[in-house]
Tab-separated table of N, CA and C in Angstrom:
chain	number	residue	atom	x	y	z
A	255	UNK	N	19.730	-15.894	-6.099
A	255	UNK	CA	18.638	-14.967	-5.829
A	255	UNK	C	18.729	-14.541	-4.363
A	256	UNK	N	19.029	-13.261	-4.139
A	256	UNK	CA	19.225	-12.764	-2.783
A	256	UNK	C	17.924	-12.399	-2.071
A	257	UNK	N	16.881	-12.074	-2.819
A	257	UNK	CA	15.644	-11.570	-2.236
A	257	UNK	C	14.752	-12.727	-1.767
A	258	UNK	N	14.400	-12.703	-0.486
A	258	UNK	CA	13.536	-13.737	0.080
A	258	UNK	C	12.212	-13.848	-0.669
A	259	UNK	N	11.585	-12.706	-0.968
A	259	UNK	CA	10.274	-12.746	-1.623
A	259	UNK	C	10.381	-13.212	-3.069
A	260	UNK	N	11.491	-12.924	-3.743
A	260	UNK	CA	11.713	-13.466	-5.087
A	260	UNK	C	11.836	-14.983	-5.024
A	261	UNK	N	12.535	-15.490	-4.002
A	261	UNK	CA	12.677	-16.946	-3.847
A	261	UNK	C	11.335	-17.602	-3.554
A	262	UNK	N	10.488	-16.954	-2.744
A	262	UNK	CA	9.150	-17.480	-2.476
A	262	UNK	C	8.334	-17.476	-3.756
A	263	UNK	N	8.369	-16.371	-4.490
A	263	UNK	CA	7.607	-16.255	-5.740
A	263	UNK	C	8.045	-17.297	-6.761
A	264	UNK	N	9.336	-17.655	-6.739
A	264	UNK	CA	9.867	-18.643	-7.681
A	264	UNK	C	9.653	-20.077	-7.198
A	265	UNK	N	9.152	-20.249	-5.980
A	265	UNK	CA	8.935	-21.589	-5.444
A	265	UNK	C	10.181	-22.219	-4.854
A	266	UNK	N	11.243	-21.437	-4.691
A	266	UNK	CA	12.502	-21.933	-4.137
A	266	UNK	C	12.442	-21.989	-2.612
A	267	UNK	N	11.841	-20.979	-2.029
A	267	UNK	CA	11.712	-20.856	-0.569
A	267	UNK	C	10.305	-21.296	-0.185
A	268	UNK	N	10.171	-22.130	0.841
A	268	UNK	CA	8.829	-22.567	1.230
A	268	UNK	C	8.011	-21.431	1.850
A	269	UNK	N	6.728	-21.458	1.582
A	269	UNK	CA	5.796	-20.482	2.158
A	269	UNK	C	4.397	-21.075	2.079
A	270	UNK	N	3.506	-20.589	2.906
A	270	UNK	CA	2.102	-20.990	2.858
A	270	UNK	C	1.396	-20.073	1.871
A	271	UNK	N	1.421	-20.463	0.610
A	271	UNK	CA	0.877	-19.655	-0.478
A	271	UNK	C	-0.646	-19.749	-0.474
A	272	UNK	N	-1.292	-18.581	-0.560
A	272	UNK	CA	-2.761	-18.540	-0.601
A	272	UNK	C	-3.292	-18.074	-1.942
A	273	UNK	N	-2.432	-17.460	-2.760
A	273	UNK	CA	-2.861	-16.948	-4.063
A	273	UNK	C	-1.663	-16.933	-4.995
A	274	UNK	N	-1.875	-17.403	-6.221
A	274	UNK	CA	-0.827	-17.360	-7.238
A	274	UNK	C	-1.432	-16.974	-8.567
A	275	UNK	N	-0.832	-15.997	-9.221
A	275	UNK	CA	-1.176	-15.661	-10.605
A	275	UNK	C	0.144	-15.569	-11.353
A	276	UNK	N	0.089	-15.276	-12.612
A	276	UNK	CA	1.311	-15.114	-13.377
A	276	UNK	C	2.151	-13.939	-12.913
A	277	UNK	N	1.522	-12.947	-12.288
A	277	UNK	CA	2.214	-11.722	-11.885
A	277	UNK	C	2.396	-11.545	-10.384
A	278	UNK	N	1.602	-12.254	-9.582
A	278	UNK	CA	1.518	-11.959	-8.151
A	278	UNK	C	1.455	-13.252	-7.338
A	279	UNK	N	2.007	-13.191	-6.122
A	279	UNK	CA	1.908	-14.298	-5.172
A	279	UNK	C	1.465	-13.718	-3.836
A	280	UNK	N	0.558	-14.417	-3.144
A	280	UNK	CA	0.149	-14.056	-1.794
A	280	UNK	C	0.462	-15.214	-0.869
A	281	UNK	N	1.054	-14.924	0.272
A	281	UNK	CA	1.430	-15.979	1.216
A	281	UNK	C	1.309	-15.459	2.645
A	282	UNK	N	1.152	-16.390	3.594
A	282	UNK	CA	1.004	-16.001	4.986
A	282	UNK	C	2.300	-15.397	5.523
A	283	UNK	N	2.152	-14.319	6.291
A	283	UNK	CA	3.277	-13.704	6.985
A	283	UNK	C	3.714	-14.670	8.089
A	284	UNK	N	5.016	-14.865	8.258
A	284	UNK	CA	5.504	-15.791	9.280
A	284	UNK	C	5.396	-15.221	10.688
A	285	UNK	N	5.193	-13.914	10.794
A	285	UNK	CA	4.990	-13.261	12.093
A	285	UNK	C	3.735	-12.400	12.002
A	286	UNK	N	2.573	-13.040	11.974
A	286	UNK	CA	1.337	-12.296	11.706
A	286	UNK	C	0.901	-11.387	12.843
A	287	UNK	N	0.292	-10.261	12.458
A	287	UNK	CA	-0.380	-9.411	13.441
A	287	UNK	C	-1.554	-10.203	14.007
A	288	UNK	N	-2.337	-10.814	13.119
A	288	UNK	CA	-3.393	-11.763	13.471
A	288	UNK	C	-3.283	-12.931	12.502
A	289	UNK	N	-3.711	-14.102	12.923
A	289	UNK	CA	-3.619	-15.285	12.060
A	289	UNK	C	-4.411	-15.059	10.777
A	290	UNK	N	-3.775	-15.383	9.654
A	290	UNK	CA	-4.336	-15.119	8.339
A	290	UNK	C	-3.693	-13.923	7.663
A	291	UNK	N	-2.868	-13.165	8.402
A	291	UNK	CA	-2.134	-12.006	7.877
A	291	UNK	C	-1.356	-12.470	6.649
A	292	UNK	N	-1.652	-11.862	5.514
A	292	UNK	CA	-1.102	-12.282	4.231
A	292	UNK	C	-0.268	-11.174	3.611
A	293	UNK	N	0.816	-11.561	2.955
A	293	UNK	CA	1.632	-10.635	2.184
A	293	UNK	C	1.371	-10.900	0.709
A	294	UNK	N	1.123	-9.839	-0.043
A	294	UNK	CA	0.906	-9.944	-1.484
A	294	UNK	C	2.087	-9.259	-2.153
A	295	UNK	N	2.770	-9.984	-3.064
A	295	UNK	CA	3.974	-9.453	-3.707
A	295	UNK	C	3.904	-9.656	-5.214
A	296	UNK	N	4.484	-8.722	-5.972
A	296	UNK	CA	4.634	-8.989	-7.406
A	296	UNK	C	5.744	-10.036	-7.586
A	297	UNK	N	5.591	-10.902	-8.566
A	297	UNK	CA	6.644	-11.896	-8.835
A	297	UNK	C	7.934	-11.213	-9.277
A	298	UNK	N	7.803	-10.179	-10.072
A	298	UNK	CA	8.973	-9.421	-10.532
A	298	UNK	C	9.534	-8.640	-9.348
A	299	UNK	N	10.858	-8.581	-9.250
A	299	UNK	CA	11.467	-7.848	-8.143
A	299	UNK	C	11.254	-6.351	-8.331
A	300	UNK	N	10.453	-5.797	-7.454
A	300	UNK	CA	10.155	-4.362	-7.407
A	300	UNK	C	10.313	-3.971	-5.945
A	301	UNK	N	11.021	-2.888	-5.674
A	301	UNK	CA	11.320	-2.537	-4.289
A	301	UNK	C	10.189	-1.754	-3.620
A	302	UNK	N	9.655	-0.730	-4.302
A	302	UNK	CA	8.634	0.120	-3.681
A	302	UNK	C	7.469	0.338	-4.636
A	303	UNK	N	6.370	0.826	-4.110
A	303	UNK	CA	5.195	1.111	-4.930
A	303	UNK	C	5.503	2.086	-6.067
A	304	UNK	N	6.261	3.166	-5.831
A	304	UNK	CA	6.585	4.053	-6.958
A	304	UNK	C	7.385	3.353	-8.064
A	305	UNK	N	8.069	2.263	-7.744
A	305	UNK	CA	8.835	1.510	-8.744
A	305	UNK	C	7.970	0.530	-9.540
A	306	UNK	N	6.745	0.275	-9.091
A	306	UNK	CA	5.893	-0.733	-9.725
A	306	UNK	C	5.522	-0.297	-11.140
A	307	UNK	N	5.850	-1.109	-12.161
A	307	UNK	CA	5.490	-0.742	-13.537
A	307	UNK	C	3.971	-0.704	-13.713
A	308	UNK	N	3.505	0.171	-14.589
A	308	UNK	CA	2.069	0.328	-14.825
A	308	UNK	C	1.374	-0.990	-15.138
A	309	UNK	N	2.040	-1.871	-15.889
A	309	UNK	CA	1.386	-3.118	-16.280
A	309	UNK	C	1.202	-4.080	-15.100
A	310	UNK	N	1.866	-3.818	-13.969
A	310	UNK	CA	1.683	-4.658	-12.779
A	310	UNK	C	0.767	-4.032	-11.745
A	311	UNK	N	0.386	-2.786	-11.955
A	311	UNK	CA	-0.452	-2.095	-10.980
A	311	UNK	C	-1.791	-2.802	-10.786
A	312	UNK	N	-2.505	-3.061	-11.860
A	312	UNK	CA	-3.814	-3.721	-11.737
A	312	UNK	C	-3.695	-5.149	-11.192
A	313	UNK	N	-2.754	-5.966	-11.671
A	313	UNK	CA	-2.639	-7.306	-11.093
A	313	UNK	C	-2.286	-7.280	-9.599
A	314	UNK	N	-1.393	-6.377	-9.206
A	314	UNK	CA	-0.976	-6.291	-7.806
A	314	UNK	C	-2.121	-5.821	-6.913
A	315	UNK	N	-2.752	-4.708	-7.292
A	315	UNK	CA	-3.849	-4.196	-6.469
A	315	UNK	C	-5.081	-5.095	-6.549
A	316	UNK	N	-5.310	-5.722	-7.695
A	316	UNK	CA	-6.425	-6.659	-7.819
A	316	UNK	C	-6.247	-7.862	-6.908
A	317	UNK	N	-5.031	-8.383	-6.836
A	317	UNK	CA	-4.760	-9.519	-5.947
A	317	UNK	C	-4.888	-9.095	-4.486
A	318	UNK	N	-4.412	-7.906	-4.167
A	318	UNK	CA	-4.531	-7.390	-2.800
A	318	UNK	C	-6.005	-7.248	-2.423
A	319	UNK	N	-6.806	-6.725	-3.341
A	319	UNK	CA	-8.242	-6.590	-3.103
A	319	UNK	C	-8.888	-7.957	-2.913
A	320	UNK	N	-8.519	-8.939	-3.721
A	320	UNK	CA	-9.092	-10.284	-3.612
A	320	UNK	C	-8.766	-10.912	-2.255
A	321	UNK	N	-7.541	-10.752	-1.797
A	321	UNK	CA	-7.155	-11.295	-0.491
A	321	UNK	C	-7.934	-10.578	0.620
A	322	UNK	N	-8.062	-9.247	0.509
A	322	UNK	CA	-8.830	-8.497	1.516
A	322	UNK	C	-10.275	-8.983	1.562
A	323	UNK	N	-10.869	-9.236	0.407
A	323	UNK	CA	-12.255	-9.721	0.352
A	323	UNK	C	-12.377	-11.123	0.945
A	324	UNK	N	-11.353	-11.938	0.755
A	324	UNK	CA	-11.393	-13.317	1.259
A	324	UNK	C	-11.320	-13.383	2.781
A	325	UNK	N	-10.801	-12.361	3.412
A	325	UNK	CA	-10.662	-12.366	4.871
A	325	UNK	C	-12.001	-12.579	5.573
A	326	UNK	N	-13.066	-11.987	5.034
A	326	UNK	CA	-14.366	-12.111	5.700
A	326	UNK	C	-14.953	-13.505	5.528
A	327	UNK	N	-14.994	-14.006	4.306
A	327	UNK	CA	-15.626	-15.307	4.082
A	327	UNK	C	-14.754	-16.471	4.540
A	328	UNK	N	-13.446	-16.386	4.376
A	328	UNK	CA	-12.567	-17.495	4.733
A	328	UNK	C	-12.262	-17.552	6.225
A	329	UNK	N	-12.132	-16.392	6.856
A	329	UNK	CA	-11.681	-16.359	8.244
A	329	UNK	C	-12.716	-15.828	9.222
A	330	UNK	N	-13.853	-15.376	8.711
A	330	UNK	CA	-14.865	-14.814	9.595
A	330	UNK	C	-14.513	-13.432	10.106
A	331	UNK	N	-13.533	-12.774	9.470
A	331	UNK	CA	-13.169	-11.416	9.880
A	331	UNK	C	-14.288	-10.462	9.471
A	332	UNK	N	-14.368	-9.339	10.153
A	332	UNK	CA	-15.358	-8.327	9.804
A	332	UNK	C	-14.830	-7.373	8.744
A	333	UNK	N	-13.535	-7.392	8.518
A	333	UNK	CA	-12.899	-6.521	7.543
A	333	UNK	C	-11.421	-6.824	7.500
A	334	UNK	N	-10.655	-5.872	6.985
A	334	UNK	CA	-9.213	-6.071	6.914
A	334	UNK	C	-8.493	-4.734	6.991
A	335	UNK	N	-7.237	-4.808	7.317
A	335	UNK	CA	-6.335	-3.662	7.306
A	335	UNK	C	-5.331	-3.932	6.206
A	336	UNK	N	-5.173	-3.001	5.265
A	336	UNK	CA	-4.247	-3.162	4.152
A	336	UNK	C	-3.210	-2.049	4.249
A	337	UNK	N	-1.927	-2.427	4.201
A	337	UNK	CA	-0.870	-1.424	4.335
A	337	UNK	C	0.381	-1.876	3.602
A	338	UNK	N	1.221	-0.900	3.249
A	338	UNK	CA	2.541	-1.214	2.701
A	338	UNK	C	3.503	-0.103	3.085
A	339	UNK	N	4.737	-0.484	3.294
A	339	UNK	CA	5.798	0.470	3.583
A	339	UNK	C	6.640	0.648	2.328
A	340	UNK	N	7.185	1.829	2.164
A	340	UNK	CA	8.105	2.109	1.068
A	340	UNK	C	9.411	2.591	1.665
A	341	UNK	N	10.396	1.719	1.737
A	341	UNK	CA	11.733	1.938	2.261
A	341	UNK	C	11.729	1.941	3.791
A	342	UNK	N	11.175	2.977	4.432
A	342	UNK	CA	11.173	3.052	5.885
A	342	UNK	C	10.259	1.962	6.445
A	343	UNK	N	10.784	1.159	7.357
A	343	UNK	CA	10.073	0.042	7.995
A	343	UNK	C	9.763	-1.094	7.024
A	344	UNK	N	10.379	-1.097	5.873
A	344	UNK	CA	10.178	-2.178	4.909
A	344	UNK	C	11.196	-3.265	5.242
A	345	UNK	N	10.747	-4.341	5.909
A	345	UNK	CA	11.662	-5.365	6.408
A	345	UNK	C	12.311	-6.175	5.300
A	346	UNK	N	11.648	-6.336	4.179
A	346	UNK	CA	12.223	-6.996	3.004
A	346	UNK	C	12.118	-6.001	1.853
A	347	UNK	N	13.226	-5.760	1.169
A	347	UNK	CA	13.263	-4.763	0.091
A	347	UNK	C	12.638	-5.323	-1.194
A	348	UNK	N	11.373	-5.654	-1.089
A	348	UNK	CA	10.565	-6.145	-2.218
A	348	UNK	C	9.146	-5.680	-1.891
A	349	UNK	N	8.509	-4.996	-2.821
A	349	UNK	CA	7.171	-4.460	-2.592
A	349	UNK	C	6.242	-5.549	-2.066
A	350	UNK	N	5.527	-5.237	-1.001
A	350	UNK	CA	4.543	-6.177	-0.470
A	350	UNK	C	3.440	-5.419	0.255
A	351	UNK	N	2.224	-5.896	0.032
A	351	UNK	CA	1.068	-5.348	0.747
A	351	UNK	C	0.723	-6.299	1.878
A	352	UNK	N	0.521	-5.750	3.055
A	352	UNK	CA	0.064	-6.526	4.201
A	352	UNK	C	-1.458	-6.505	4.178
A	353	UNK	N	-2.077	-7.655	4.242
A	353	UNK	CA	-3.528	-7.745	4.359
A	353	UNK	C	-3.799	-8.495	5.657
A	354	UNK	N	-4.348	-7.770	6.630
A	354	UNK	CA	-4.524	-8.291	7.979
A	354	UNK	C	-6.012	-8.407	8.280
A	355	UNK	N	-6.481	-9.603	8.691
A	355	UNK	CA	-7.891	-9.733	9.047
A	355	UNK	C	-8.192	-8.919	10.306
A	356	UNK	N	-9.371	-8.287	10.327
A	356	UNK	CA	-9.756	-7.452	11.469
A	356	UNK	C	-11.145	-7.808	11.958
A	357	UNK	N	-11.336	-7.699	13.249
A	357	UNK	CA	-12.660	-7.779	13.869
A	357	UNK	C	-12.722	-6.690	14.934
A	358	UNK	N	-13.915	-6.192	15.179
A	358	UNK	CA	-14.072	-5.177	16.222
A	358	UNK	C	-13.605	-5.755	17.550
A	359	UNK	N	-12.865	-4.939	18.294
A	359	UNK	CA	-12.385	-5.378	19.598
A	359	UNK	C	-11.147	-6.260	19.527
A	360	UNK	N	-10.484	-6.326	18.361
A	360	UNK	CA	-9.306	-7.194	18.234
A	360	UNK	C	-8.056	-6.603	18.883
A	361	UNK	N	-8.159	-5.367	19.392
A	361	UNK	CA	-7.036	-4.756	20.094
A	361	UNK	C	-6.167	-3.861	19.228
A	362	UNK	N	-6.334	-3.924	17.913
A	362	UNK	CA	-5.558	-3.059	17.026
A	362	UNK	C	-6.275	-1.723	16.936
A	363	UNK	N	-5.625	-0.669	17.322
A	363	UNK	CA	-6.252	0.644	17.363
A	363	UNK	C	-5.665	1.547	16.296
A	364	UNK	N	-6.483	1.889	15.306
A	364	UNK	CA	-6.060	2.845	14.285
A	364	UNK	C	-4.728	2.485	13.670
A	365	UNK	N	-3.872	3.476	13.548
A	365	UNK	CA	-2.548	3.258	13.007
A	365	UNK	C	-1.620	2.838	14.139
A	366	UNK	N	-0.455	2.336	13.788
A	366	UNK	CA	0.486	1.820	14.773
A	366	UNK	C	1.403	2.896	15.336
A	367	UNK	N	1.218	4.140	14.964
A	367	UNK	CA	2.124	5.195	15.368
A	367	UNK	C	1.332	6.379	15.907
A	368	UNK	N	2.005	7.268	16.625
A	368	UNK	CA	1.283	8.432	17.170
A	368	UNK	C	0.784	9.342	16.057
A	369	UNK	N	-0.369	9.933	16.263
A	369	UNK	CA	-0.960	10.862	15.292
A	369	UNK	C	-0.658	12.286	15.737
A	370	UNK	N	-0.675	13.207	14.799
A	370	UNK	CA	-0.418	14.610	15.117
A	370	UNK	C	-1.456	15.482	14.422
A	371	UNK	N	-1.408	16.770	14.687
A	371	UNK	CA	-2.298	17.736	14.047
A	371	UNK	C	-1.464	18.790	13.336
A	372	UNK	N	-2.070	19.414	12.328
A	372	UNK	CA	-1.416	20.513	11.624
A	372	UNK	C	-1.650	21.810	12.385
A	373	UNK	N	-0.660	22.712	12.363
A	373	UNK	CA	-0.807	24.046	12.932
A	373	UNK	C	-1.425	24.954	11.877
A	374	UNK	N	-2.361	25.794	12.275
A	374	UNK	CA	-2.982	26.837	11.454
A	374	UNK	C	-3.096	26.458	9.971
A	375	UNK	N	-2.332	27.138	9.102
A	375	UNK	CA	-2.410	26.910	7.654
A	375	UNK	C	-1.421	25.857	7.161
A	376	UNK	N	-0.851	25.117	8.085
A	376	UNK	CA	0.155	24.125	7.724
A	376	UNK	C	-0.397	23.042	6.786
A	377	UNK	N	-1.641	22.638	6.971
A	377	UNK	CA	-2.241	21.615	6.101
A	377	UNK	C	-2.311	22.122	4.665
A	378	UNK	N	-2.684	23.382	4.486
A	378	UNK	CA	-2.744	23.959	3.139
A	378	UNK	C	-1.353	23.953	2.501
A	379	UNK	N	-0.325	24.274	3.296
A	379	UNK	CA	1.045	24.291	2.789
A	379	UNK	C	1.471	22.895	2.329
A	380	UNK	N	1.217	21.890	3.149
A	380	UNK	CA	1.578	20.521	2.780
A	380	UNK	C	0.796	20.055	1.558
A	381	UNK	N	-0.489	20.352	1.527
A	381	UNK	CA	-1.310	19.975	0.374
A	381	UNK	C	-0.814	20.659	-0.898
A	382	UNK	N	-0.468	21.943	-0.797
A	382	UNK	CA	0.049	22.676	-1.959
A	382	UNK	C	1.347	22.066	-2.472
A	383	UNK	N	2.232	21.710	-1.561
A	383	UNK	CA	3.512	21.118	-1.958
A	383	UNK	C	3.288	19.798	-2.691
A	384	UNK	N	2.414	18.966	-2.166
A	384	UNK	CA	2.123	17.685	-2.813
A	384	UNK	C	1.438	17.887	-4.158
A	385	UNK	N	0.465	18.809	-4.209
A	385	UNK	CA	-0.244	19.073	-5.470
A	385	UNK	C	0.705	19.528	-6.568
A	386	UNK	N	1.661	20.403	-6.213
A	386	UNK	CA	2.612	20.903	-7.223
A	386	UNK	C	3.377	19.746	-7.866
A	387	UNK	N	3.839	18.803	-7.074
A	387	UNK	CA	4.572	17.662	-7.618
A	387	UNK	C	3.632	16.745	-8.394
A	388	UNK	N	2.453	16.486	-7.862
A	388	UNK	CA	1.502	15.601	-8.538
A	388	UNK	C	0.988	16.211	-9.836
A	389	UNK	N	0.802	17.522	-9.862
A	389	UNK	CA	0.368	18.180	-11.095
A	389	UNK	C	1.432	18.056	-12.179
A	390	UNK	N	2.703	18.154	-11.792
A	390	UNK	CA	3.793	17.961	-12.766
A	390	UNK	C	3.781	16.532	-13.298
A	391	UNK	N	3.446	15.562	-12.446
A	391	UNK	CA	3.395	14.159	-12.868
A	391	UNK	C	2.286	13.947	-13.884
A	392	UNK	N	1.253	14.804	-13.873
A	392	UNK	CA	0.130	14.688	-14.805
A	392	UNK	C	0.432	15.291	-16.168
A	393	UNK	N	1.489	16.094	-16.270
A	393	UNK	CA	1.801	16.744	-17.540
A	393	UNK	C	2.293	15.694	-18.532
A	394	UNK	N	1.743	15.709	-19.759
A	394	UNK	CA	2.194	14.723	-20.745
A	394	UNK	C	3.657	14.931	-21.113
A	395	UNK	N	4.349	13.817	-21.300
A	395	UNK	CA	5.726	13.873	-21.745
A	395	UNK	C	5.780	13.498	-23.214
A	396	UNK	N	6.919	13.585	-23.831
A	396	UNK	CA	7.058	13.268	-25.256
A	396	UNK	C	6.519	11.875	-25.531
A	397	UNK	N	5.643	11.770	-26.514
A	397	UNK	CA	5.074	10.485	-26.888
A	397	UNK	C	3.886	10.058	-26.057
A	398	UNK	N	3.467	10.879	-25.091
A	398	UNK	CA	2.349	10.529	-24.227
A	398	UNK	C	1.101	11.246	-24.710
A	399	UNK	N	-0.023	10.582	-24.679
A	399	UNK	CA	-1.297	11.130	-25.110
A	399	UNK	C	-1.735	12.225	-24.144
A	400	UNK	N	-1.905	13.440	-24.641
A	400	UNK	CA	-2.284	14.572	-23.792
A	400	UNK	C	-3.645	14.371	-23.147
A	401	UNK	N	-4.540	13.609	-23.770
A	401	UNK	CA	-5.862	13.368	-23.203
A	401	UNK	C	-5.820	12.370	-22.052
A	402	UNK	N	-4.764	11.556	-21.976
A	402	UNK	CA	-4.632	10.559	-20.921
A	402	UNK	C	-3.207	10.587	-20.368
A	403	UNK	N	-2.868	11.634	-19.608
A	403	UNK	CA	-1.493	11.777	-19.134
A	403	UNK	C	-1.103	10.812	-18.026
A	404	UNK	N	-2.023	10.004	-17.551
A	404	UNK	CA	-1.676	9.038	-16.519
A	404	UNK	C	-1.937	9.516	-15.116
A	405	UNK	N	-2.613	10.644	-14.961
A	405	UNK	CA	-2.896	11.164	-13.633
A	405	UNK	C	-4.155	10.577	-13.050
A	406	UNK	N	-4.315	10.782	-11.768
A	406	UNK	CA	-5.492	10.273	-11.077
A	406	UNK	C	-6.635	11.275	-11.176
A	407	UNK	N	-7.819	10.778	-11.438
A	407	UNK	CA	-9.000	11.641	-11.506
A	407	UNK	C	-9.259	12.256	-10.144
A	408	UNK	N	-9.614	13.528	-10.133
A	408	UNK	CA	-9.959	14.186	-8.877
A	408	UNK	C	-8.755	14.690	-8.103
A	409	UNK	N	-7.576	14.521	-8.623
A	409	UNK	CA	-6.376	14.946	-7.922
A	409	UNK	C	-6.376	16.465	-7.806
A	410	UNK	N	-5.909	16.984	-6.690
A	410	UNK	CA	-5.776	18.410	-6.528
A	410	UNK	C	-7.014	19.077	-5.948
A	411	UNK	N	-8.011	18.323	-5.605
A	411	UNK	CA	-9.240	18.878	-5.049
A	411	UNK	C	-9.004	19.215	-3.579
A	412	UNK	N	-9.436	20.377	-3.173
A	412	UNK	CA	-9.275	20.793	-1.778
A	412	UNK	C	-10.573	20.519	-1.040
A	413	UNK	N	-10.472	19.737	0.017
A	413	UNK	CA	-11.630	19.485	0.868
A	413	UNK	C	-11.440	20.316	2.131
A	414	UNK	N	-12.331	21.242	2.366
A	414	UNK	CA	-12.207	22.106	3.533
A	414	UNK	C	-12.879	21.441	4.718
A	415	UNK	N	-12.180	20.469	5.308
A	415	UNK	CA	-12.720	19.741	6.447
A	415	UNK	C	-11.686	19.682	7.550
A	416	UNK	N	-11.457	20.822	8.240
A	416	UNK	CA	-10.396	20.870	9.249
A	416	UNK	C	-10.611	19.921	10.421
A	417	UNK	N	-11.833	19.502	10.698
A	417	UNK	CA	-12.088	18.629	11.840
A	417	UNK	C	-12.274	17.181	11.424
A	418	UNK	N	-11.921	16.823	10.188
A	418	UNK	CA	-12.086	15.448	9.717
A	418	UNK	C	-11.223	14.523	10.559
A	419	UNK	N	-11.703	13.308	10.828
A	419	UNK	CA	-10.939	12.373	11.657
A	419	UNK	C	-9.668	11.879	10.985
A	420	UNK	N	-9.534	12.030	9.689
A	420	UNK	CA	-8.322	11.592	9.006
A	420	UNK	C	-7.421	12.755	8.842
């Protein structure tokens, strides 16, 4: 087994495990942003979020949510930061969600990278490009129920909020 996270999930590699289910394992990051920083991984080897099979989506996100909720009661955090990389900056090629305990004034400011702004109608262009691909993903394929094509509710809605902080 070449994958470090697969070895941890199988119990071959030692780790400080905080959560185990039949589908998911959560363990402390060995280089935490803050103490308690936990990685949540599917037991099955999956490289990125788009590769995650539908039947693992709820167990994976449910476990991530449970770990995020535990940060406040277990560690006294005021909240958490949840993030995952897909390929770029993914240090281990196995899907993992970072759940980092947060408190006001902890020194972590927003995102870890510089932010930018869209020029003029550039936001509309980017939104249109994404919507076109996402709308195609919603189209039923052979054998798929047309009433439940697997798309996200509310997708494609335009919010006209040019000064929004996000």
